[in-house]
Tab-separated table of C-alpha atoms in Angstrom:
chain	number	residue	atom	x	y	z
A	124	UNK	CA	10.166	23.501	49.577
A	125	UNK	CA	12.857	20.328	48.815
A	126	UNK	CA	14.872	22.854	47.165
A	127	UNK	CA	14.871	24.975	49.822
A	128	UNK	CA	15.763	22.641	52.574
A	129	UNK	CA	18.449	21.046	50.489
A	130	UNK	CA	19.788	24.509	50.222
A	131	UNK	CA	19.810	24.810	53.807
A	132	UNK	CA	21.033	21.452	54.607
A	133	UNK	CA	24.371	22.223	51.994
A	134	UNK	CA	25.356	25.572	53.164
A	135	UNK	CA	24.060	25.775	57.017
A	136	UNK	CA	27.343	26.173	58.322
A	137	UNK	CA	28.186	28.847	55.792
A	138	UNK	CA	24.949	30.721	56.707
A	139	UNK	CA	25.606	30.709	60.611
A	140	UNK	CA	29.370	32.080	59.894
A	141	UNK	CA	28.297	34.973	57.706
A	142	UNK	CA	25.721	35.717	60.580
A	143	UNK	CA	27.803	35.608	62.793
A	144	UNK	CA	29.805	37.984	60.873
A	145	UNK	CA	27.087	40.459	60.095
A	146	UNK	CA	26.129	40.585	64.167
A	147	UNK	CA	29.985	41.126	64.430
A	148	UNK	CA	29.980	44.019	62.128
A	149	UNK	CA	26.873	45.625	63.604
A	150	UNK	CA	28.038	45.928	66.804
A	151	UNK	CA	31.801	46.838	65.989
A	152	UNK	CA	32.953	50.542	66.704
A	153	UNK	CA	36.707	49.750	65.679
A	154	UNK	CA	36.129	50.280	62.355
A	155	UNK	CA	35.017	53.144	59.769
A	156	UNK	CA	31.639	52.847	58.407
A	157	UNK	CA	33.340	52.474	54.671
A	158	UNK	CA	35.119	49.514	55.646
A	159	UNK	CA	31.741	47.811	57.277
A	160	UNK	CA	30.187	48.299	54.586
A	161	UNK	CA	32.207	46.706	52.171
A	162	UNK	CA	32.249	44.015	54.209
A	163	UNK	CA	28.551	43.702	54.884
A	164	UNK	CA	28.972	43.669	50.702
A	165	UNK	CA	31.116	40.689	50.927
A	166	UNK	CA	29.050	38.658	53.258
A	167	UNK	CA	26.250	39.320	50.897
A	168	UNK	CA	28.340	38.199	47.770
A	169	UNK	CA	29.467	34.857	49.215
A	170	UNK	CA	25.801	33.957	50.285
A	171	UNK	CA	24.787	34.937	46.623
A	172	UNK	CA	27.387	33.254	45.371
A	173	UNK	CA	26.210	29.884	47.515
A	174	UNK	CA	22.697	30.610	46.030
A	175	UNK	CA	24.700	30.348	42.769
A	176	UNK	CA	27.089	27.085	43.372
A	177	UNK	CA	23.706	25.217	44.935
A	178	UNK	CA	21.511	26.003	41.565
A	179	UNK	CA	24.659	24.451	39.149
A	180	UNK	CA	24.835	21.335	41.639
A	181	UNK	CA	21.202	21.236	41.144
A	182	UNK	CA	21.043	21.633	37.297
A	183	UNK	CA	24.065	18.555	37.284
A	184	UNK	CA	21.765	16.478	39.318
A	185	UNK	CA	18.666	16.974	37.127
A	186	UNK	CA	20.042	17.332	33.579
A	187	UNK	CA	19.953	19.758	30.716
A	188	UNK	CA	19.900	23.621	30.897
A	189	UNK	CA	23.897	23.498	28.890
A	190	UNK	CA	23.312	27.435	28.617
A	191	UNK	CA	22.094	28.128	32.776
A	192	UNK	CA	24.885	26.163	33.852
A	193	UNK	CA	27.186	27.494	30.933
A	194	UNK	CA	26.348	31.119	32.507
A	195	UNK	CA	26.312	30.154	36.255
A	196	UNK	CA	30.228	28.503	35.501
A	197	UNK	CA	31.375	31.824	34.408
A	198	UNK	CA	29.333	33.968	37.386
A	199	UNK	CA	31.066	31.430	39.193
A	200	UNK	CA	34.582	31.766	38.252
A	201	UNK	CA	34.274	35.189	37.784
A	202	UNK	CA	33.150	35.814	41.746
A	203	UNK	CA	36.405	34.299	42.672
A	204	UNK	CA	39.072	36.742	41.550
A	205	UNK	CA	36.158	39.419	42.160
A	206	UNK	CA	35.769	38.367	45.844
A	207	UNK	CA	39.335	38.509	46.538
A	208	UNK	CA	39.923	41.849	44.507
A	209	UNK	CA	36.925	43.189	46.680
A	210	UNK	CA	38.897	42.015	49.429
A	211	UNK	CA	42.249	43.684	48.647
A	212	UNK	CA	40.523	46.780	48.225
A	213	UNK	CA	38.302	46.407	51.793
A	214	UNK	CA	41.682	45.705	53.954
A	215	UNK	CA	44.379	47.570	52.475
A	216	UNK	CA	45.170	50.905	53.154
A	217	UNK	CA	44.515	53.128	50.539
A	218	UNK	CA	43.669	50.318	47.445
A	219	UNK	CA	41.530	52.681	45.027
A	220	UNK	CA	38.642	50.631	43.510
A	221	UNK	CA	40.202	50.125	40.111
A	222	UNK	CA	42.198	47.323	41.408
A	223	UNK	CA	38.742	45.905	41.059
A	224	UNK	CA	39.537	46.194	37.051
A	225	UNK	CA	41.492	43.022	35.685
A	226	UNK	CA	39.199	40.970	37.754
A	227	UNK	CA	36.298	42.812	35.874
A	228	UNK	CA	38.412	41.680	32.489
A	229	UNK	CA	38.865	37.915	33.581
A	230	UNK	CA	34.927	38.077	34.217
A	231	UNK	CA	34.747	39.325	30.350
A	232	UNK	CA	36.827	36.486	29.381
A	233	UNK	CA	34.579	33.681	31.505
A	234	UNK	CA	31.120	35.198	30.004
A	235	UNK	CA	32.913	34.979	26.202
A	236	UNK	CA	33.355	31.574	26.894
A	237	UNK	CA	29.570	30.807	27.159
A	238	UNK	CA	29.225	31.313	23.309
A	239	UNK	CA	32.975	30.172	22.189
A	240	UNK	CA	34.929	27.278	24.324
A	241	UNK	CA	37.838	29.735	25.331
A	242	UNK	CA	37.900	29.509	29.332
A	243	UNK	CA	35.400	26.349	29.621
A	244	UNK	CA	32.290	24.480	27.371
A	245	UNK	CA	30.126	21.872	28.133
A	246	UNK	CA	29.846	18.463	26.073
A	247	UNK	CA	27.193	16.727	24.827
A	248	UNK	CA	27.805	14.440	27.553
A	249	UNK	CA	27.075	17.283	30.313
A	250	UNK	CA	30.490	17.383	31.227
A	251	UNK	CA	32.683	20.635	31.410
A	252	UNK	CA	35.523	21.276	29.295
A	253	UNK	CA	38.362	23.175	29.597
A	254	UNK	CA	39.227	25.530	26.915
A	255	UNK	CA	42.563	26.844	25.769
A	256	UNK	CA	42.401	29.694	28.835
A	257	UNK	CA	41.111	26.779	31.069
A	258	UNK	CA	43.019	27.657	33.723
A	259	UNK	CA	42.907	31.760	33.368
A	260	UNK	CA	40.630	32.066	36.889
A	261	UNK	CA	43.288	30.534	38.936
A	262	UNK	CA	45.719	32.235	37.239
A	263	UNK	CA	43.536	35.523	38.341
A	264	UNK	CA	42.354	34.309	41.873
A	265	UNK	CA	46.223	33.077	42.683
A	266	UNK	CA	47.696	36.562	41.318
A	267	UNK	CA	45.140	38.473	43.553
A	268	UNK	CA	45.862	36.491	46.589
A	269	UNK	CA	49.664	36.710	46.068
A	270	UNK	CA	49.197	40.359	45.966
A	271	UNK	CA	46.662	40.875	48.976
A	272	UNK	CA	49.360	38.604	51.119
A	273	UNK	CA	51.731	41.041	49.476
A	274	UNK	CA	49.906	43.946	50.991
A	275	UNK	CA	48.909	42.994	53.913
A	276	UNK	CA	52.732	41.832	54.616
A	277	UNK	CA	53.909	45.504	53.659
A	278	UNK	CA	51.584	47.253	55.861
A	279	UNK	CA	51.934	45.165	59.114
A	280	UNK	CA	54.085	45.573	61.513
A	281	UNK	CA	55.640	42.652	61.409
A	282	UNK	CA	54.553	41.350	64.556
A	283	UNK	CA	54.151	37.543	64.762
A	284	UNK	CA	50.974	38.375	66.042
A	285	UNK	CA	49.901	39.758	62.746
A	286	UNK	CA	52.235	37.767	60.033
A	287	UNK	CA	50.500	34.345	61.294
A	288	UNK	CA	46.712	35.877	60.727
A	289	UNK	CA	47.992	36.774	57.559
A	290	UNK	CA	49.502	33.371	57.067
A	291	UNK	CA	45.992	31.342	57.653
A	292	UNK	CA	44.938	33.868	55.277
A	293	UNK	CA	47.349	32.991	52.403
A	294	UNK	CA	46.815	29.188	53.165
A	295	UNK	CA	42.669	29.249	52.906
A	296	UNK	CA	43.233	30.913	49.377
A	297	UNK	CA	46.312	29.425	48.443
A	298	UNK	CA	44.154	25.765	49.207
A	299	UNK	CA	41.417	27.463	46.574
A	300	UNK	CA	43.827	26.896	43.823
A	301	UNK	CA	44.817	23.712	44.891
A	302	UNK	CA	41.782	21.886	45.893
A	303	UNK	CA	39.973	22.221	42.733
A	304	UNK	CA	42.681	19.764	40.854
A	305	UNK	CA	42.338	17.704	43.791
A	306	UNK	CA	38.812	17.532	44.688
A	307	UNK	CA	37.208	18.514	41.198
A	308	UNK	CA	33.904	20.178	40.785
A	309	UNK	CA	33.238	19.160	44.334
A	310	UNK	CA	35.589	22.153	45.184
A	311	UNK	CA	32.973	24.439	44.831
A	312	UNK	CA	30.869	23.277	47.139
A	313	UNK	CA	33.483	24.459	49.957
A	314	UNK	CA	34.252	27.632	48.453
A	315	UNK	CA	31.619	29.661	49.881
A	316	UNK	CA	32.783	28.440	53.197
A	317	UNK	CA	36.362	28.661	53.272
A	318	UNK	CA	36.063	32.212	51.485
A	319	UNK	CA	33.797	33.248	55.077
A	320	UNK	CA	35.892	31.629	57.207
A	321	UNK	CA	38.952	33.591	56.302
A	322	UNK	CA	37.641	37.051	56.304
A	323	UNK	CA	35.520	36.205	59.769
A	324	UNK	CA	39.110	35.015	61.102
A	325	UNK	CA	40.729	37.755	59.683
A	326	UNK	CA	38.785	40.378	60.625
A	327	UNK	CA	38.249	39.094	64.400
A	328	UNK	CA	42.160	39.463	64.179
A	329	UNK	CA	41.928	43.036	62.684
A	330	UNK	CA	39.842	43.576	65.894
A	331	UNK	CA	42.294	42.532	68.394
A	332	UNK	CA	44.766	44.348	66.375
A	333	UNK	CA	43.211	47.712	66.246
A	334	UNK	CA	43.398	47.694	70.438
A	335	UNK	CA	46.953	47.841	70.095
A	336	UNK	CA	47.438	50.003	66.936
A	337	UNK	CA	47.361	53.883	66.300
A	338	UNK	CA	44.459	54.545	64.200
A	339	UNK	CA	46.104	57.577	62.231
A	340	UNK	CA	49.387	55.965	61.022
A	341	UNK	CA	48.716	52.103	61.896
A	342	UNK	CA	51.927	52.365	64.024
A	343	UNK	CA	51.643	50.168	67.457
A	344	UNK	CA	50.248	52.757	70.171
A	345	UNK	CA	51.456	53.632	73.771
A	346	UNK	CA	49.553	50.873	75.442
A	347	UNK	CA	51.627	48.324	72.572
A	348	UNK	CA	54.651	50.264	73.905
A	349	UNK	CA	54.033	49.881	77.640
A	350	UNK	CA	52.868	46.338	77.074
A	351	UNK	CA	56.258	45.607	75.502
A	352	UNK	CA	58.668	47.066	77.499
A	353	UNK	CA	57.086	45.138	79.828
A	354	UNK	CA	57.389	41.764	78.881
A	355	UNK	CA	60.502	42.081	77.194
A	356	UNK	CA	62.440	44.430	79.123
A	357	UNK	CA	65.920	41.990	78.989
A	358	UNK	CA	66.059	41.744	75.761
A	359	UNK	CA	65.673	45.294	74.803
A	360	UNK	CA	69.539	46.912	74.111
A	361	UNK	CA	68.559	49.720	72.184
A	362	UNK	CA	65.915	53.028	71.477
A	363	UNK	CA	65.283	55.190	69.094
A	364	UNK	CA	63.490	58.458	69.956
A	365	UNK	CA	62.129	60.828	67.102
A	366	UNK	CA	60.189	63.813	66.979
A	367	UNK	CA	58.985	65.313	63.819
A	368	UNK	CA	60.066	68.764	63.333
A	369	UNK	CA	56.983	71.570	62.669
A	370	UNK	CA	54.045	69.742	63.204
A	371	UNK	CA	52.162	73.050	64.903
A	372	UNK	CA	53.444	75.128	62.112
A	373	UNK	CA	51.865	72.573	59.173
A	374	UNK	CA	48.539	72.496	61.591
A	375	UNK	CA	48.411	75.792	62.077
A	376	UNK	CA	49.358	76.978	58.547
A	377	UNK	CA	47.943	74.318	56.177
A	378	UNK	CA	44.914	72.572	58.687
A	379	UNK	CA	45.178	69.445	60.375
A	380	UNK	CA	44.477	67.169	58.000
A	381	UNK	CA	48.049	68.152	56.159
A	382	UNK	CA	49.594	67.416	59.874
A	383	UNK	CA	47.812	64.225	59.614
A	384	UNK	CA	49.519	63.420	56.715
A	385	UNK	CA	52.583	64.495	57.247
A	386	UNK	CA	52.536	62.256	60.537
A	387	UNK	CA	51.191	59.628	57.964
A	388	UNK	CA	54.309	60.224	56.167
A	389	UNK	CA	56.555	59.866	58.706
A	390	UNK	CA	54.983	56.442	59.850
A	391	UNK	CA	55.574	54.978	56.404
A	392	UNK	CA	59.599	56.274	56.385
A	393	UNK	CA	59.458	54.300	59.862
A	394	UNK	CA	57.876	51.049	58.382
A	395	UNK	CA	60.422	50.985	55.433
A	396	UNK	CA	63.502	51.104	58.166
A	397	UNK	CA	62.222	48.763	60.921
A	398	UNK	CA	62.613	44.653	60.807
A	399	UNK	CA	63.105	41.908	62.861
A	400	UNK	CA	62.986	42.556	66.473
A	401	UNK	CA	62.335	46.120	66.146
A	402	UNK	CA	59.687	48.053	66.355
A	403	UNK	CA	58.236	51.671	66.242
A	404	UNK	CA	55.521	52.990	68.292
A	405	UNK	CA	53.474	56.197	68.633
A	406	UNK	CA	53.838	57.560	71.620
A	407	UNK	CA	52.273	61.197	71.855
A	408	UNK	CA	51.233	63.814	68.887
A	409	UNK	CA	54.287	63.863	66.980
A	410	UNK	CA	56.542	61.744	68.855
A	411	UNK	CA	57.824	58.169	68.387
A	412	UNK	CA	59.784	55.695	69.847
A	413	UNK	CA	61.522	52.284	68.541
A	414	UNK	CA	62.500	49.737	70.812
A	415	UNK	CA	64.988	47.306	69.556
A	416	UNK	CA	65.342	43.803	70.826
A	417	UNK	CA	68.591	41.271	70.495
A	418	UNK	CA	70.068	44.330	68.207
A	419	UNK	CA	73.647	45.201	67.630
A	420	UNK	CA	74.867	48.818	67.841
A	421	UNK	CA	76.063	48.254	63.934
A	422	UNK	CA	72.379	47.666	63.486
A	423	UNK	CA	71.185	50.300	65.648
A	424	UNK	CA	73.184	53.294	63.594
A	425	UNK	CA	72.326	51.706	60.516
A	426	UNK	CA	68.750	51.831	61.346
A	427	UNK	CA	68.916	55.534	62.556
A	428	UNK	CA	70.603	56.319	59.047
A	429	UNK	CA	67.720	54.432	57.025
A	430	UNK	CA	65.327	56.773	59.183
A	431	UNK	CA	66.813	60.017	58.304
A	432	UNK	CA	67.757	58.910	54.951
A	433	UNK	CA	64.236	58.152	54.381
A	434	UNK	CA	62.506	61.268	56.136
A	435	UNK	CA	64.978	63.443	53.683
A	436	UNK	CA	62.988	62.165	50.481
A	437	UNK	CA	59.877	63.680	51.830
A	438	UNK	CA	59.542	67.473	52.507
A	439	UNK	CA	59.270	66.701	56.154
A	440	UNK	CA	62.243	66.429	58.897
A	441	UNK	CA	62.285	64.844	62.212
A	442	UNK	CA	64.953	64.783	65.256
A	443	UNK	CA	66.379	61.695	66.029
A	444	UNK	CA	68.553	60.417	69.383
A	445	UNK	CA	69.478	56.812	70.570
A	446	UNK	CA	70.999	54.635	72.888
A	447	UNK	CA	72.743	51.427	72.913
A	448	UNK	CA	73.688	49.097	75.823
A	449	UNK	CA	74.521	45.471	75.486
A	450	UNK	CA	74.704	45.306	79.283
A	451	UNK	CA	72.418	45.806	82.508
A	452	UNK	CA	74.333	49.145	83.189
A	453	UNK	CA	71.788	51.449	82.116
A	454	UNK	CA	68.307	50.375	82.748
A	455	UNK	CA	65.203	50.832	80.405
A	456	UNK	CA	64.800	54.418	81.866
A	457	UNK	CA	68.147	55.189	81.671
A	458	UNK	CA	68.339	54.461	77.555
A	459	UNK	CA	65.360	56.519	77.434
A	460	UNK	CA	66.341	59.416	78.575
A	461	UNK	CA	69.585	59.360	77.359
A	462	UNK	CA	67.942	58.426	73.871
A	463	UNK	CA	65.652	61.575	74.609
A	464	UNK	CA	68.699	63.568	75.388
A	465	UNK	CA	70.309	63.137	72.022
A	466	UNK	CA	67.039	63.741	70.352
A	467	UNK	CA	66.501	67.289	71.826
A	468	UNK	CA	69.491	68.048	71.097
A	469	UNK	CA	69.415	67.177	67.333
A	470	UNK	CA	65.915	69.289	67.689
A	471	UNK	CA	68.074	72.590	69.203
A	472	UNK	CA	70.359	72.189	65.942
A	473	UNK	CA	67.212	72.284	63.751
A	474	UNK	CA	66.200	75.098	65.184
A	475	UNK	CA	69.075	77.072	64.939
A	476	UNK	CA	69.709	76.134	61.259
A	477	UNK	CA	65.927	77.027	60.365
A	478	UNK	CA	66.305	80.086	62.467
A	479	UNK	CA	62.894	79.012	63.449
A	480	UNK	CA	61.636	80.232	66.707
A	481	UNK	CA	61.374	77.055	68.993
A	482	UNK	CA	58.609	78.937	71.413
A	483	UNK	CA	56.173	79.208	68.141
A	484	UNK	CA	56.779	75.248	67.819
């Protein structure tokens, strides 16, 4: 019974957060039941993992057991790269579980070192040791955190409203491999938390996010778009309008999960063009729209050219018009529909190159 209340006394914060988390998750209907349940396995993991960090504190405090606390070291530094890998793969788009692998290899590494010194030992003295691949789980947990940042980064929209989220993110790992030379082996005892913190944080941000974000391509949606031309209406001195070209002819023809991807497609050619103060929205089926804010008309036709020459690597096409205006001439309206303009007429061009008839479209 000691045990058990000194358990609860060290990690009671940690256990309120990941229930908090778990209610969170229950009740969510933002996301798809594969991502809640990899988190629901990651809440479980760090409160195992707490189980795991309280038992080696304990073993310290009453002596002995060189080979428990030999094999809860390397569970231990083994859950850290793991946790993040299981991470990556839970929030990024399309990560396949083998990125799961060279965390599985480090763990191979920590569990050798039981029986031979390499990543850690223990002395006579009860003391731990670093080996000669001492510091090969930072290595691991600071190479998947650079990489989940790296991700994340990539597949945002650049928003400030998502890069900072992503930020605290990068700084409650990034502190994980700093701490530790800093603090010691009192480090661990603030793992567990800081590891629930961040994904609670982060995932109350993906929340929010999803309100404003089209679930299909992770573009912002037509209530971002509205929302934005709102509040930043002077700043705005150009738009980009696109359509894609045969999206009823790939749904028709090849089902609608092709169309999906092919408007999937699209979305990423979009992401690779757009920085800074622009940004791409989707605004109906197959039709887009990027407003762009404090822009130069240089930029403007240089960003149109990364679009097409992007869309021309895929087998997919789009039409494209915009508008420019670095003065209160036209209004909003005005650059839309002259954007629009441009557009449908790039769109009567494709037509009558394809020869394809515009009233099956």
């Amino acid at each position: 019974m000691e045990v058990f209340t000194s358990y609860m006394t060290f990690n009671w914060v940690l256990i309120l957060i990941l229930l908090a988390f778990v209610i969170v998750l229950k009740i969510t209907i933002f996301l798809d039941k594969k991502t809640i349940r990899r988190l629901y396995i990651l809440a479980a993991a760090v409160f195992v993992l707490s189980i795991i960090v309280f038992i080696e504190f304990y073993l310290v405090e009453i002596g002995g057991y060189n080979t428990a606390r030999a094999t809860i070291i390397a569970i231990r530094y083994s859950a850290t790269p793991l946790i993040i890998a299981f991470i990556l793969y839970t929030l990024v788009h399309r990560a396949r579980w083998y990125v799961l692998i060279p965390a599985a290899i480090f763990a191979v590494f920590n569990f050798i070192s039981i029986f031979t010194g390499i990543v850690f030992s223990i002395g006579d003295d009860g003391e731990m040791v670093r080996g000669p691949l001492g510091y090969l789980p930072y290595i691991a947990a600071g190479l998947y955190s650079v990489a989940l940042v790296y991700v994340l980064v990539r597949q945002s929209n650049k928003l400030a409203t998502e890069i900072i989220p992503i930020a605290f993110l990068a700084f409650a790992f990034g502190s994980g491999l700093i701490l530790p030379f800093l603090m010691g082996k009192e480090y661990s005892k603030v793992f567990c938390p800081t590891v629930a913190v961040a994904i609670f944080v982060y995932y109350v941000f993906l929340i929010l996010q999803l309100t404003k974000k089209d679930p299909l391509t992770g573009l912002l949606n037509r209530q971002a778009y509205y929302a934005a031309i709102k509040n930043h209406k002077k700043d705005i001195t150009g738009v980009v309008s696109i359509d894609m070209n045969g999206l009823k002819t790939i749904n028709d023809n090849e089902g609608h999960i092709a169309g999906d991807q092919a408007l999937i497609t699209l979305a990423d050619c979009f992401k690779k063009s757009i920085s800074g103060r622009r940004l791409v929205y989707r605004i109906g089926g197959d039709e887009f729209i990027i407003v762009c804010r404090k822009t130069s008309e240089k930029e403007l036709i240089e960003l149109v050219d990364d679009i097409k020459t992007n869309v021309s690597e895929t087998k997919y096409s789009c039409s494209v018009g915009y508008c420019y205006s670095s003065s209160d001439k036209e209004t909003l309206e005005d650059m839309v529909k002259i954007s629009d303009k441009m557009m449908y007429q790039d769109k009567a061009k494709y037509y009558k190159t394809t020869g394809i008839d515009r009233r099956k479209e």
